[in-house]
C-alpha cells in the first residue's frame, strides 16, 4: 500500500447487508456484468466480517480491520493498520498509521476525506448517527440516500459525482460510500413484488442487480482524475429464515460471511459510463 497512498484516490464501498452466497451466485450467473468486469478473476472473495451489524463492522473497518479471508491459514496481513504493539497482521507492505482511525490518518497524509452515507448509522440525525460520518472531513446524507428509497444508489452516485467534480486537482480523495439498497426494505427492487410479499432472498438479489446497473458511474467518477484503489465489500450479511433466523446482529454463517474485492481502476477506465 505504500506505493498507493498519496498517488491514488481511495474508494471504500460498503454494500451494506449483502450476503456472500447471493453475491457469488449472481456473479457466476452473469447477472453482475459491471462488478464482474472489475472483480479479480470475475469472482468475489469469501471473507468474514469483523462485525454482525453496520455500526460495529464500520468501526472496525475504519480502524483498518477489513473483512478477513475465510480460510484457516492465517494470520492474514492487513492493507492498513494503526500502530499497535504485538500486532500479528501488520507486515512490511501494510500502511501503518499513528491515529485512531483510517480517515484521520489519510487526512494527515494530505487526503480530503468524504463520507456519503446510506443506512441510519450515517444519517447525522442524532449523536449515534453522527459518530461514523464524524470521522470524515466532509459527510453527506439525505433522505433519498436511505433504505426506504427505491432509487437510493442513483442518488448516492450523483452526490459522489458532485464531490469528485469539486475535488481540488492536486489533492487525493478518500471516499466512503455506504450503499443502503441491499438493506431491508428491499422488496421494491423485485419486479412484481408488493409490500405484502416482504423482503426475500430474491429481492435481496434484485437489489444487488440494481446496484450493479449504476455502479459504472461511480467507478467513472472516482477514476476520472487519477488511478483509484477501490475496496468493495459487505459489512455483514442478513438471514431470510435460515435455521429460523431473520435479520442480522446474530452469529450466523449468512451474517458473518461477506463478499470482498479490491482492485485498481486506471485513470479514465470508465470514462464512457453515464
PDB file of C-alpha atoms in Angstrom:
ATOM      1  CA  UNK A   1       0.000   0.000   0.000  1.00  0.00           C
ATOM      2  CA  UNK A   2       2.972   2.340   0.348  1.00  0.00           C
ATOM      3  CA  UNK A   3       3.001   2.946  -3.419  1.00  0.00           C
ATOM      4  CA  UNK A   4      -0.750   3.618  -3.409  1.00  0.00           C
ATOM      5  CA  UNK A   5      -1.115   6.115  -0.568  1.00  0.00           C
ATOM      6  CA  UNK A   6      -0.638   9.621  -1.929  1.00  0.00           C
ATOM      7  CA  UNK A   7      -0.625   8.647  -5.607  1.00  0.00           C
ATOM      8  CA  UNK A   8      -4.114   7.117  -5.872  1.00  0.00           C
ATOM      9  CA  UNK A   9      -7.576   8.176  -4.885  1.00  0.00           C
ATOM     10  CA  UNK A  10      -9.127   5.667  -2.475  1.00  0.00           C
ATOM     11  CA  UNK A  11     -12.680   4.331  -2.659  1.00  0.00           C
ATOM     12  CA  UNK A  12     -14.289   2.184   0.021  1.00  0.00           C
ATOM     13  CA  UNK A  13     -17.730   0.869  -0.948  1.00  0.00           C
ATOM     14  CA  UNK A  14     -19.621  -0.984   1.763  1.00  0.00           C
ATOM     15  CA  UNK A  15     -22.538  -2.860   0.234  1.00  0.00           C
ATOM     16  CA  UNK A  16     -24.493  -2.800   3.455  1.00  0.00           C
ATOM     17  CA  UNK A  17     -26.074  -6.159   4.402  1.00  0.00           C
ATOM     18  CA  UNK A  18     -25.003  -8.016   1.229  1.00  0.00           C
ATOM     19  CA  UNK A  19     -24.757 -11.785   1.665  1.00  0.00           C
ATOM     20  CA  UNK A  20     -21.803 -13.662   0.194  1.00  0.00           C
ATOM     21  CA  UNK A  21     -23.869 -16.504  -1.247  1.00  0.00           C
ATOM     22  CA  UNK A  22     -26.137 -14.135  -3.152  1.00  0.00           C
ATOM     23  CA  UNK A  23     -23.228 -12.070  -4.473  1.00  0.00           C
ATOM     24  CA  UNK A  24     -21.355 -15.211  -5.540  1.00  0.00           C
ATOM     25  CA  UNK A  25     -24.361 -16.737  -7.297  1.00  0.00           C
ATOM     26  CA  UNK A  26     -25.185 -13.589  -9.242  1.00  0.00           C
ATOM     27  CA  UNK A  27     -21.602 -13.066 -10.382  1.00  0.00           C
ATOM     28  CA  UNK A  28     -21.333 -16.696 -11.535  1.00  0.00           C
ATOM     29  CA  UNK A  29     -24.629 -16.411 -13.420  1.00  0.00           C
ATOM     30  CA  UNK A  30     -23.534 -13.300 -15.312  1.00  0.00           C
ATOM     31  CA  UNK A  31     -26.066 -11.102 -13.544  1.00  0.00           C
ATOM     32  CA  UNK A  32     -23.469  -8.565 -12.313  1.00  0.00           C
ATOM     33  CA  UNK A  33     -21.704  -7.529 -15.529  1.00  0.00           C
ATOM     34  CA  UNK A  34     -20.304  -4.241 -14.257  1.00  0.00           C
ATOM     35  CA  UNK A  35     -18.979  -5.606 -10.986  1.00  0.00           C
ATOM     36  CA  UNK A  36     -17.677  -8.805 -12.570  1.00  0.00           C
ATOM     37  CA  UNK A  37     -15.671  -6.683 -15.007  1.00  0.00           C
ATOM     38  CA  UNK A  38     -13.562  -5.305 -12.148  1.00  0.00           C
ATOM     39  CA  UNK A  39     -13.555  -8.176  -9.648  1.00  0.00           C
ATOM     40  CA  UNK A  40     -10.236 -10.059  -9.796  1.00  0.00           C
ATOM     41  CA  UNK A  41     -10.974 -13.116 -11.919  1.00  0.00           C
ATOM     42  CA  UNK A  42     -14.594 -12.006 -12.084  1.00  0.00           C
ATOM     43  CA  UNK A  43     -15.197 -13.521  -8.642  1.00  0.00           C
ATOM     44  CA  UNK A  44     -15.842 -12.331  -5.113  1.00  0.00           C
ATOM     45  CA  UNK A  45     -13.504 -13.360  -2.328  1.00  0.00           C
ATOM     46  CA  UNK A  46     -15.158 -15.098   0.630  1.00  0.00           C
ATOM     47  CA  UNK A  47     -14.351 -13.290   3.873  1.00  0.00           C
ATOM     48  CA  UNK A  48     -15.547 -12.956   7.450  1.00  0.00           C
ATOM     49  CA  UNK A  49     -16.803  -9.604   8.690  1.00  0.00           C
ATOM     50  CA  UNK A  50     -15.397  -8.044  11.874  1.00  0.00           C
ATOM     51  CA  UNK A  51     -18.972  -7.242  12.957  1.00  0.00           C
ATOM     52  CA  UNK A  52     -22.514  -8.566  12.635  1.00  0.00           C
ATOM     53  CA  UNK A  53     -24.209  -5.199  12.063  1.00  0.00           C
ATOM     54  CA  UNK A  54     -23.383  -1.877  10.450  1.00  0.00           C
ATOM     55  CA  UNK A  55     -22.095   0.147  13.395  1.00  0.00           C
ATOM     56  CA  UNK A  56     -19.757  -2.497  14.780  1.00  0.00           C
ATOM     57  CA  UNK A  57     -18.447  -3.532  11.372  1.00  0.00           C
ATOM     58  CA  UNK A  58     -17.723   0.023  10.241  1.00  0.00           C
ATOM     59  CA  UNK A  59     -15.961   0.923  13.485  1.00  0.00           C
ATOM     60  CA  UNK A  60     -13.612  -1.988  12.812  1.00  0.00           C
ATOM     61  CA  UNK A  61     -13.262  -1.422   9.064  1.00  0.00           C
ATOM     62  CA  UNK A  62     -12.432   2.249   9.567  1.00  0.00           C
ATOM     63  CA  UNK A  63      -9.738   1.242  12.060  1.00  0.00           C
ATOM     64  CA  UNK A  64      -8.122  -0.916   9.369  1.00  0.00           C
ATOM     65  CA  UNK A  65      -9.784  -4.232  10.189  1.00  0.00           C
ATOM     66  CA  UNK A  66     -11.248  -5.108   6.806  1.00  0.00           C
ATOM     67  CA  UNK A  67     -13.140  -8.398   6.441  1.00  0.00           C
ATOM     68  CA  UNK A  68     -10.714 -11.299   6.989  1.00  0.00           C
ATOM     69  CA  UNK A  69     -10.142 -14.045   4.387  1.00  0.00           C
ATOM     70  CA  UNK A  70     -12.324 -17.004   5.378  1.00  0.00           C
ATOM     71  CA  UNK A  71      -9.501 -19.529   5.305  1.00  0.00           C
ATOM     72  CA  UNK A  72      -7.689 -21.026   8.317  1.00  0.00           C
ATOM     73  CA  UNK A  73      -4.169 -20.358   7.008  1.00  0.00           C
ATOM     74  CA  UNK A  74      -3.717 -17.005   8.760  1.00  0.00           C
ATOM     75  CA  UNK A  75      -2.612 -14.675  10.096  1.00  0.00           C
ATOM     76  CA  UNK A  76      -3.739 -12.605   7.126  1.00  0.00           C
ATOM     77  CA  UNK A  77      -1.765  -9.347   6.621  1.00  0.00           C
ATOM     78  CA  UNK A  78      -3.784  -6.149   6.508  1.00  0.00           C
ATOM     79  CA  UNK A  79      -3.659  -3.335   3.953  1.00  0.00           C
ATOM     80  CA  UNK A  80      -3.899  -0.606   6.630  1.00  0.00           C
ATOM     81  CA  UNK A  81      -3.230  -0.770  10.356  1.00  0.00           C
ATOM     82  CA  UNK A  82      -2.951   1.568  13.304  1.00  0.00           C
ATOM     83  CA  UNK A  83       0.391   1.191  15.028  1.00  0.00           C
ATOM     84  CA  UNK A  84      -0.223  -1.401  17.711  1.00  0.00           C
ATOM     85  CA  UNK A  85       2.383  -3.347  19.643  1.00  0.00           C
ATOM     86  CA  UNK A  86       2.164  -7.083  19.128  1.00  0.00           C
ATOM     87  CA  UNK A  87       0.001  -6.963  16.005  1.00  0.00           C
ATOM     88  CA  UNK A  88       0.360 -10.209  14.060  1.00  0.00           C
ATOM     89  CA  UNK A  89      -1.351  -8.894  10.922  1.00  0.00           C
ATOM     90  CA  UNK A  90       0.932  -5.924  10.249  1.00  0.00           C
ATOM     91  CA  UNK A  91       3.746  -6.564   7.777  1.00  0.00           C
ATOM     92  CA  UNK A  92       6.190  -4.562   5.660  1.00  0.00           C
ATOM     93  CA  UNK A  93       3.576  -3.908   2.953  1.00  0.00           C
ATOM     94  CA  UNK A  94       0.978  -2.655   5.443  1.00  0.00           C
ATOM     95  CA  UNK A  95       0.434   1.106   5.546  1.00  0.00           C
ATOM     96  CA  UNK A  96       0.794   1.831   9.266  1.00  0.00           C
ATOM     97  CA  UNK A  97      -0.676   4.986  10.788  1.00  0.00           C
ATOM     98  CA  UNK A  98      -0.497   6.736  14.149  1.00  0.00           C
ATOM     99  CA  UNK A  99      -4.075   7.945  14.538  1.00  0.00           C
ATOM    100  CA  UNK A 100      -7.075   6.023  15.912  1.00  0.00           C
ATOM    101  CA  UNK A 101      -8.758   5.526  12.534  1.00  0.00           C
ATOM    102  CA  UNK A 102      -8.126   5.441   8.814  1.00  0.00           C
ATOM    103  CA  UNK A 103      -9.966   8.662   7.838  1.00  0.00           C
ATOM    104  CA  UNK A 104      -7.909  10.798  10.236  1.00  0.00           C
ATOM    105  CA  UNK A 105      -4.715   9.046   9.133  1.00  0.00           C
ATOM    106  CA  UNK A 106      -5.420   9.739   5.480  1.00  0.00           C
ATOM    107  CA  UNK A 107      -6.351  13.342   6.264  1.00  0.00           C
ATOM    108  CA  UNK A 108      -2.960  13.711   7.957  1.00  0.00           C
ATOM    109  CA  UNK A 109      -1.384  12.287   4.789  1.00  0.00           C
ATOM    110  CA  UNK A 110      -2.999  15.021   2.693  1.00  0.00           C
ATOM    111  CA  UNK A 111      -6.215  13.352   1.594  1.00  0.00           C
ATOM    112  CA  UNK A 112      -9.604  15.008   1.539  1.00  0.00           C
ATOM    113  CA  UNK A 113     -11.860  12.545   3.363  1.00  0.00           C
ATOM    114  CA  UNK A 114     -15.536  12.314   2.411  1.00  0.00           C
ATOM    115  CA  UNK A 115     -18.367  10.039   3.519  1.00  0.00           C
ATOM    116  CA  UNK A 116     -21.586   9.504   1.561  1.00  0.00           C
ATOM    117  CA  UNK A 117     -23.852   7.640   3.946  1.00  0.00           C
ATOM    118  CA  UNK A 118     -26.776   5.335   3.415  1.00  0.00           C
ATOM    119  CA  UNK A 119     -28.252   3.456   6.377  1.00  0.00           C
ATOM    120  CA  UNK A 120     -29.354   5.116   9.601  1.00  0.00           C
ATOM    121  CA  UNK A 121     -25.969   4.990  11.330  1.00  0.00           C
ATOM    122  CA  UNK A 122     -24.862   7.670   8.835  1.00  0.00           C
ATOM    123  CA  UNK A 123     -27.905   9.959   8.941  1.00  0.00           C
ATOM    124  CA  UNK A 124     -26.434  12.568  11.347  1.00  0.00           C
ATOM    125  CA  UNK A 125     -29.889  12.948  12.932  1.00  0.00           C
ATOM    126  CA  UNK A 126     -28.641  12.275  16.452  1.00  0.00           C
ATOM    127  CA  UNK A 127     -25.440  11.569  18.375  1.00  0.00           C
ATOM    128  CA  UNK A 128     -25.271   7.894  17.354  1.00  0.00           C
ATOM    129  CA  UNK A 129     -25.916   8.656  13.692  1.00  0.00           C
ATOM    130  CA  UNK A 130     -23.108  11.218  13.775  1.00  0.00           C
ATOM    131  CA  UNK A 131     -20.255   9.021  15.042  1.00  0.00           C
ATOM    132  CA  UNK A 132     -19.249   7.352  11.767  1.00  0.00           C
ATOM    133  CA  UNK A 133     -19.713  10.393   9.489  1.00  0.00           C
ATOM    134  CA  UNK A 134     -17.927  12.475  12.127  1.00  0.00           C
ATOM    135  CA  UNK A 135     -14.687  10.657  11.315  1.00  0.00           C
ATOM    136  CA  UNK A 136     -14.577  12.413   7.937  1.00  0.00           C
ATOM    137  CA  UNK A 137     -13.763  15.990   6.986  1.00  0.00           C
ATOM    138  CA  UNK A 138     -16.954  16.133   4.940  1.00  0.00           C
ATOM    139  CA  UNK A 139     -20.050  13.944   5.158  1.00  0.00           C
ATOM    140  CA  UNK A 140     -23.268  13.706   3.181  1.00  0.00           C
ATOM    141  CA  UNK A 141     -26.621  12.130   3.957  1.00  0.00           C
ATOM    142  CA  UNK A 142     -30.062  12.867   2.558  1.00  0.00           C
ATOM    143  CA  UNK A 143     -33.367  11.007   2.997  1.00  0.00           C
ATOM    144  CA  UNK A 144     -33.147   9.916  -0.637  1.00  0.00           C
ATOM    145  CA  UNK A 145     -29.915   8.044   0.219  1.00  0.00           C
ATOM    146  CA  UNK A 146     -31.669   5.963   2.861  1.00  0.00           C
ATOM    147  CA  UNK A 147     -33.090   2.462   2.978  1.00  0.00           C
ATOM    148  CA  UNK A 148     -36.745   3.288   2.087  1.00  0.00           C
ATOM    149  CA  UNK A 149     -35.805   4.852  -1.265  1.00  0.00           C
ATOM    150  CA  UNK A 150     -36.063   2.665  -4.402  1.00  0.00           C
ATOM    151  CA  UNK A 151     -33.553   4.991  -6.115  1.00  0.00           C
ATOM    152  CA  UNK A 152     -31.107   5.399  -3.230  1.00  0.00           C
ATOM    153  CA  UNK A 153     -27.998   4.266  -5.090  1.00  0.00           C
ATOM    154  CA  UNK A 154     -28.597   6.555  -8.058  1.00  0.00           C
ATOM    155  CA  UNK A 155     -28.937   9.491  -5.660  1.00  0.00           C
ATOM    156  CA  UNK A 156     -25.774   8.498  -3.822  1.00  0.00           C
ATOM    157  CA  UNK A 157     -23.779   8.181  -7.042  1.00  0.00           C
ATOM    158  CA  UNK A 158     -24.997  11.599  -8.168  1.00  0.00           C
ATOM    159  CA  UNK A 159     -23.628  13.056  -4.936  1.00  0.00           C
ATOM    160  CA  UNK A 160     -20.286  11.304  -5.466  1.00  0.00           C
ATOM    161  CA  UNK A 161     -20.134  12.810  -8.956  1.00  0.00           C
ATOM    162  CA  UNK A 162     -20.647  16.240  -7.392  1.00  0.00           C
ATOM    163  CA  UNK A 163     -17.950  15.584  -4.781  1.00  0.00           C
ATOM    164  CA  UNK A 164     -15.382  14.486  -7.356  1.00  0.00           C
ATOM    165  CA  UNK A 165     -16.202  17.417  -9.644  1.00  0.00           C
ATOM    166  CA  UNK A 166     -15.392  19.788  -6.767  1.00  0.00           C
ATOM    167  CA  UNK A 167     -12.218  17.979  -5.699  1.00  0.00           C
ATOM    168  CA  UNK A 168      -9.068  20.186  -5.832  1.00  0.00           C
ATOM    169  CA  UNK A 169      -6.942  18.874  -8.725  1.00  0.00           C
ATOM    170  CA  UNK A 170      -3.774  18.308  -6.732  1.00  0.00           C
ATOM    171  CA  UNK A 171      -5.321  16.682  -3.659  1.00  0.00           C
ATOM    172  CA  UNK A 172      -6.054  12.951  -3.383  1.00  0.00           C
ATOM    173  CA  UNK A 173      -9.507  11.841  -2.234  1.00  0.00           C
ATOM    174  CA  UNK A 174     -10.629   9.114   0.168  1.00  0.00           C
ATOM    175  CA  UNK A 175     -14.337   8.422  -0.194  1.00  0.00           C
ATOM    176  CA  UNK A 176     -16.527   6.008   1.742  1.00  0.00           C
ATOM    177  CA  UNK A 177     -19.857   5.127   0.140  1.00  0.00           C
ATOM    178  CA  UNK A 178     -22.213   3.140   2.353  1.00  0.00           C
ATOM    179  CA  UNK A 179     -24.741   1.621  -0.061  1.00  0.00           C
ATOM    180  CA  UNK A 180     -28.170   1.228   1.531  1.00  0.00           C
ATOM    181  CA  UNK A 181     -30.043  -0.516  -1.312  1.00  0.00           C
ATOM    182  CA  UNK A 182     -29.463  -4.097  -0.083  1.00  0.00           C
ATOM    183  CA  UNK A 183     -30.714  -3.402   3.440  1.00  0.00           C
ATOM    184  CA  UNK A 184     -34.327  -4.062   4.257  1.00  0.00           C
ATOM    185  CA  UNK A 185     -36.744  -2.928   2.927  1.00  0.00           C
ATOM    186  CA  UNK A 186     -35.678  -4.185  -0.493  1.00  0.00           C
ATOM    187  CA  UNK A 187     -38.872  -5.848  -1.775  1.00  0.00           C
ATOM    188  CA  UNK A 188     -39.465  -2.995  -4.223  1.00  0.00           C
ATOM    189  CA  UNK A 189     -36.401  -3.972  -6.276  1.00  0.00           C
ATOM    190  CA  UNK A 190     -38.003  -7.298  -7.289  1.00  0.00           C
ATOM    191  CA  UNK A 191     -40.335  -6.871 -10.281  1.00  0.00           C
ATOM    192  CA  UNK A 192     -43.898  -7.752  -9.352  1.00  0.00           C
ATOM    193  CA  UNK A 193     -43.282  -7.861  -5.601  1.00  0.00           C
ATOM    194  CA  UNK A 194     -45.526  -5.974  -3.202  1.00  0.00           C
ATOM    195  CA  UNK A 195     -45.101  -4.686   0.320  1.00  0.00           C
ATOM    196  CA  UNK A 196     -47.211  -7.621   1.488  1.00  0.00           C
ATOM    197  CA  UNK A 197     -44.671 -10.030  -0.009  1.00  0.00           C
ATOM    198  CA  UNK A 198     -41.981  -8.542   2.198  1.00  0.00           C
ATOM    199  CA  UNK A 199     -38.232  -8.850   1.788  1.00  0.00           C
ATOM    200  CA  UNK A 200     -36.812 -12.123   0.495  1.00  0.00           C
ATOM    201  CA  UNK A 201     -33.556 -13.575  -0.696  1.00  0.00           C
ATOM    202  CA  UNK A 202     -34.825 -12.926  -4.241  1.00  0.00           C
ATOM    203  CA  UNK A 203     -35.470  -9.231  -3.563  1.00  0.00           C
ATOM    204  CA  UNK A 204     -32.033  -9.019  -1.935  1.00  0.00           C
ATOM    205  CA  UNK A 205     -30.567 -10.347  -5.196  1.00  0.00           C
ATOM    206  CA  UNK A 206     -32.638  -7.920  -7.245  1.00  0.00           C
ATOM    207  CA  UNK A 207     -31.295  -5.045  -5.149  1.00  0.00           C
ATOM    208  CA  UNK A 208     -27.739  -6.097  -5.969  1.00  0.00           C
ATOM    209  CA  UNK A 209     -28.594  -6.160  -9.681  1.00  0.00           C
ATOM    210  CA  UNK A 210     -29.947  -2.624  -9.275  1.00  0.00           C
ATOM    211  CA  UNK A 211     -26.653  -1.519  -7.734  1.00  0.00           C
ATOM    212  CA  UNK A 212     -24.666  -3.201 -10.495  1.00  0.00           C
ATOM    213  CA  UNK A 213     -26.658  -1.339 -13.144  1.00  0.00           C
ATOM    214  CA  UNK A 214     -25.429   2.018 -11.825  1.00  0.00           C
ATOM    215  CA  UNK A 215     -22.021   1.285 -10.307  1.00  0.00           C
ATOM    216  CA  UNK A 216     -20.180   2.106 -13.534  1.00  0.00           C
ATOM    217  CA  UNK A 217     -20.985   5.782 -12.934  1.00  0.00           C
ATOM    218  CA  UNK A 218     -19.367   5.549  -9.512  1.00  0.00           C
ATOM    219  CA  UNK A 219     -16.200   3.977 -10.912  1.00  0.00           C
ATOM    220  CA  UNK A 220     -16.081   6.582 -13.682  1.00  0.00           C
ATOM    221  CA  UNK A 221     -16.343   9.465 -11.221  1.00  0.00           C
ATOM    222  CA  UNK A 222     -13.660   8.065  -8.940  1.00  0.00           C
ATOM    223  CA  UNK A 223     -11.148   7.265 -11.701  1.00  0.00           C
ATOM    224  CA  UNK A 224     -11.539  10.404 -13.783  1.00  0.00           C
ATOM    225  CA  UNK A 225      -8.621  12.335 -12.224  1.00  0.00           C
ATOM    226  CA  UNK A 226      -6.068   9.711 -11.230  1.00  0.00           C
ATOM    227  CA  UNK A 227      -5.849   5.968 -10.561  1.00  0.00           C
ATOM    228  CA  UNK A 228      -8.244   4.814  -7.865  1.00  0.00           C
ATOM    229  CA  UNK A 229      -7.621   1.956  -5.453  1.00  0.00           C
ATOM    230  CA  UNK A 230     -11.059   0.529  -4.682  1.00  0.00           C
ATOM    231  CA  UNK A 231     -12.277  -1.785  -1.942  1.00  0.00           C
ATOM    232  CA  UNK A 232     -15.790  -3.153  -2.467  1.00  0.00           C
ATOM    233  CA  UNK A 233     -17.194  -5.361   0.266  1.00  0.00           C
ATOM    234  CA  UNK A 234     -20.134  -6.062   2.502  1.00  0.00           C
ATOM    235  CA  UNK A 235     -20.106  -5.125   6.170  1.00  0.00           C
ATOM    236  CA  UNK A 236     -22.317  -8.074   7.178  1.00  0.00           C
ATOM    237  CA  UNK A 237     -24.966 -10.336   5.712  1.00  0.00           C
ATOM    238  CA  UNK A 238     -28.527 -10.993   6.818  1.00  0.00           C
ATOM    239  CA  UNK A 239     -30.785 -14.001   7.355  1.00  0.00           C
ATOM    240  CA  UNK A 240     -34.009 -14.722   5.493  1.00  0.00           C
ATOM    241  CA  UNK A 241     -35.312 -17.572   7.610  1.00  0.00           C
ATOM    242  CA  UNK A 242     -32.228 -19.815   7.653  1.00  0.00           C
ATOM    243  CA  UNK A 243     -32.420 -22.085  10.716  1.00  0.00           C
ATOM    244  CA  UNK A 244     -35.325 -19.943  11.888  1.00  0.00           C
ATOM    245  CA  UNK A 245     -33.288 -16.715  11.962  1.00  0.00           C
ATOM    246  CA  UNK A 246     -34.223 -13.402  10.372  1.00  0.00           C
ATOM    247  CA  UNK A 247     -32.104 -10.268  10.143  1.00  0.00           C
ATOM    248  CA  UNK A 248     -28.598  -9.619  11.451  1.00  0.00           C
ATOM    249  CA  UNK A 249     -26.699  -8.750  14.652  1.00  0.00           C
ATOM    250  CA  UNK A 250     -26.694 -12.502  15.184  1.00  0.00           C
ATOM    251  CA  UNK A 251     -23.920 -15.104  14.983  1.00  0.00           C
ATOM    252  CA  UNK A 252     -24.959 -16.990  11.848  1.00  0.00           C
ATOM    253  CA  UNK A 253     -22.932 -18.039   8.808  1.00  0.00           C
ATOM    254  CA  UNK A 254     -25.023 -15.931   6.413  1.00  0.00           C
ATOM    255  CA  UNK A 255     -24.311 -12.863   8.567  1.00  0.00           C
ATOM    256  CA  UNK A 256     -20.593 -13.332   9.215  1.00  0.00           C
ATOM    257  CA  UNK A 257     -19.644 -14.383   5.668  1.00  0.00           C
ATOM    258  CA  UNK A 258     -19.340 -11.484   3.230  1.00  0.00           C
ATOM    259  CA  UNK A 259     -18.097 -10.771  -0.308  1.00  0.00           C
ATOM    260  CA  UNK A 260     -14.899  -8.759  -0.718  1.00  0.00           C
ATOM    261  CA  UNK A 261     -12.709  -7.440  -3.528  1.00  0.00           C
ATOM    262  CA  UNK A 262     -10.003  -4.842  -4.006  1.00  0.00           C
ATOM    263  CA  UNK A 263      -8.624  -3.635  -7.307  1.00  0.00           C
ATOM    264  CA  UNK A 264      -7.215  -0.582  -9.070  1.00  0.00           C
ATOM    265  CA  UNK A 265      -9.253   1.491 -11.513  1.00  0.00           C
ATOM    266  CA  UNK A 266      -6.838   3.052 -14.039  1.00  0.00           C
ATOM    267  CA  UNK A 267      -7.329   6.725 -14.820  1.00  0.00           C
ATOM    268  CA  UNK A 268     -10.267   7.164 -17.184  1.00  0.00           C
ATOM    269  CA  UNK A 269     -11.003   3.443 -17.285  1.00  0.00           C
ATOM    270  CA  UNK A 270     -14.755   4.021 -17.053  1.00  0.00           C
ATOM    271  CA  UNK A 271     -14.860   7.251 -18.998  1.00  0.00           C
ATOM    272  CA  UNK A 272     -17.794   6.200 -21.165  1.00  0.00           C
ATOM    273  CA  UNK A 273     -20.142   5.284 -18.333  1.00  0.00           C
ATOM    274  CA  UNK A 274     -23.138   7.531 -17.917  1.00  0.00           C
TER     275      UNK A 274
END
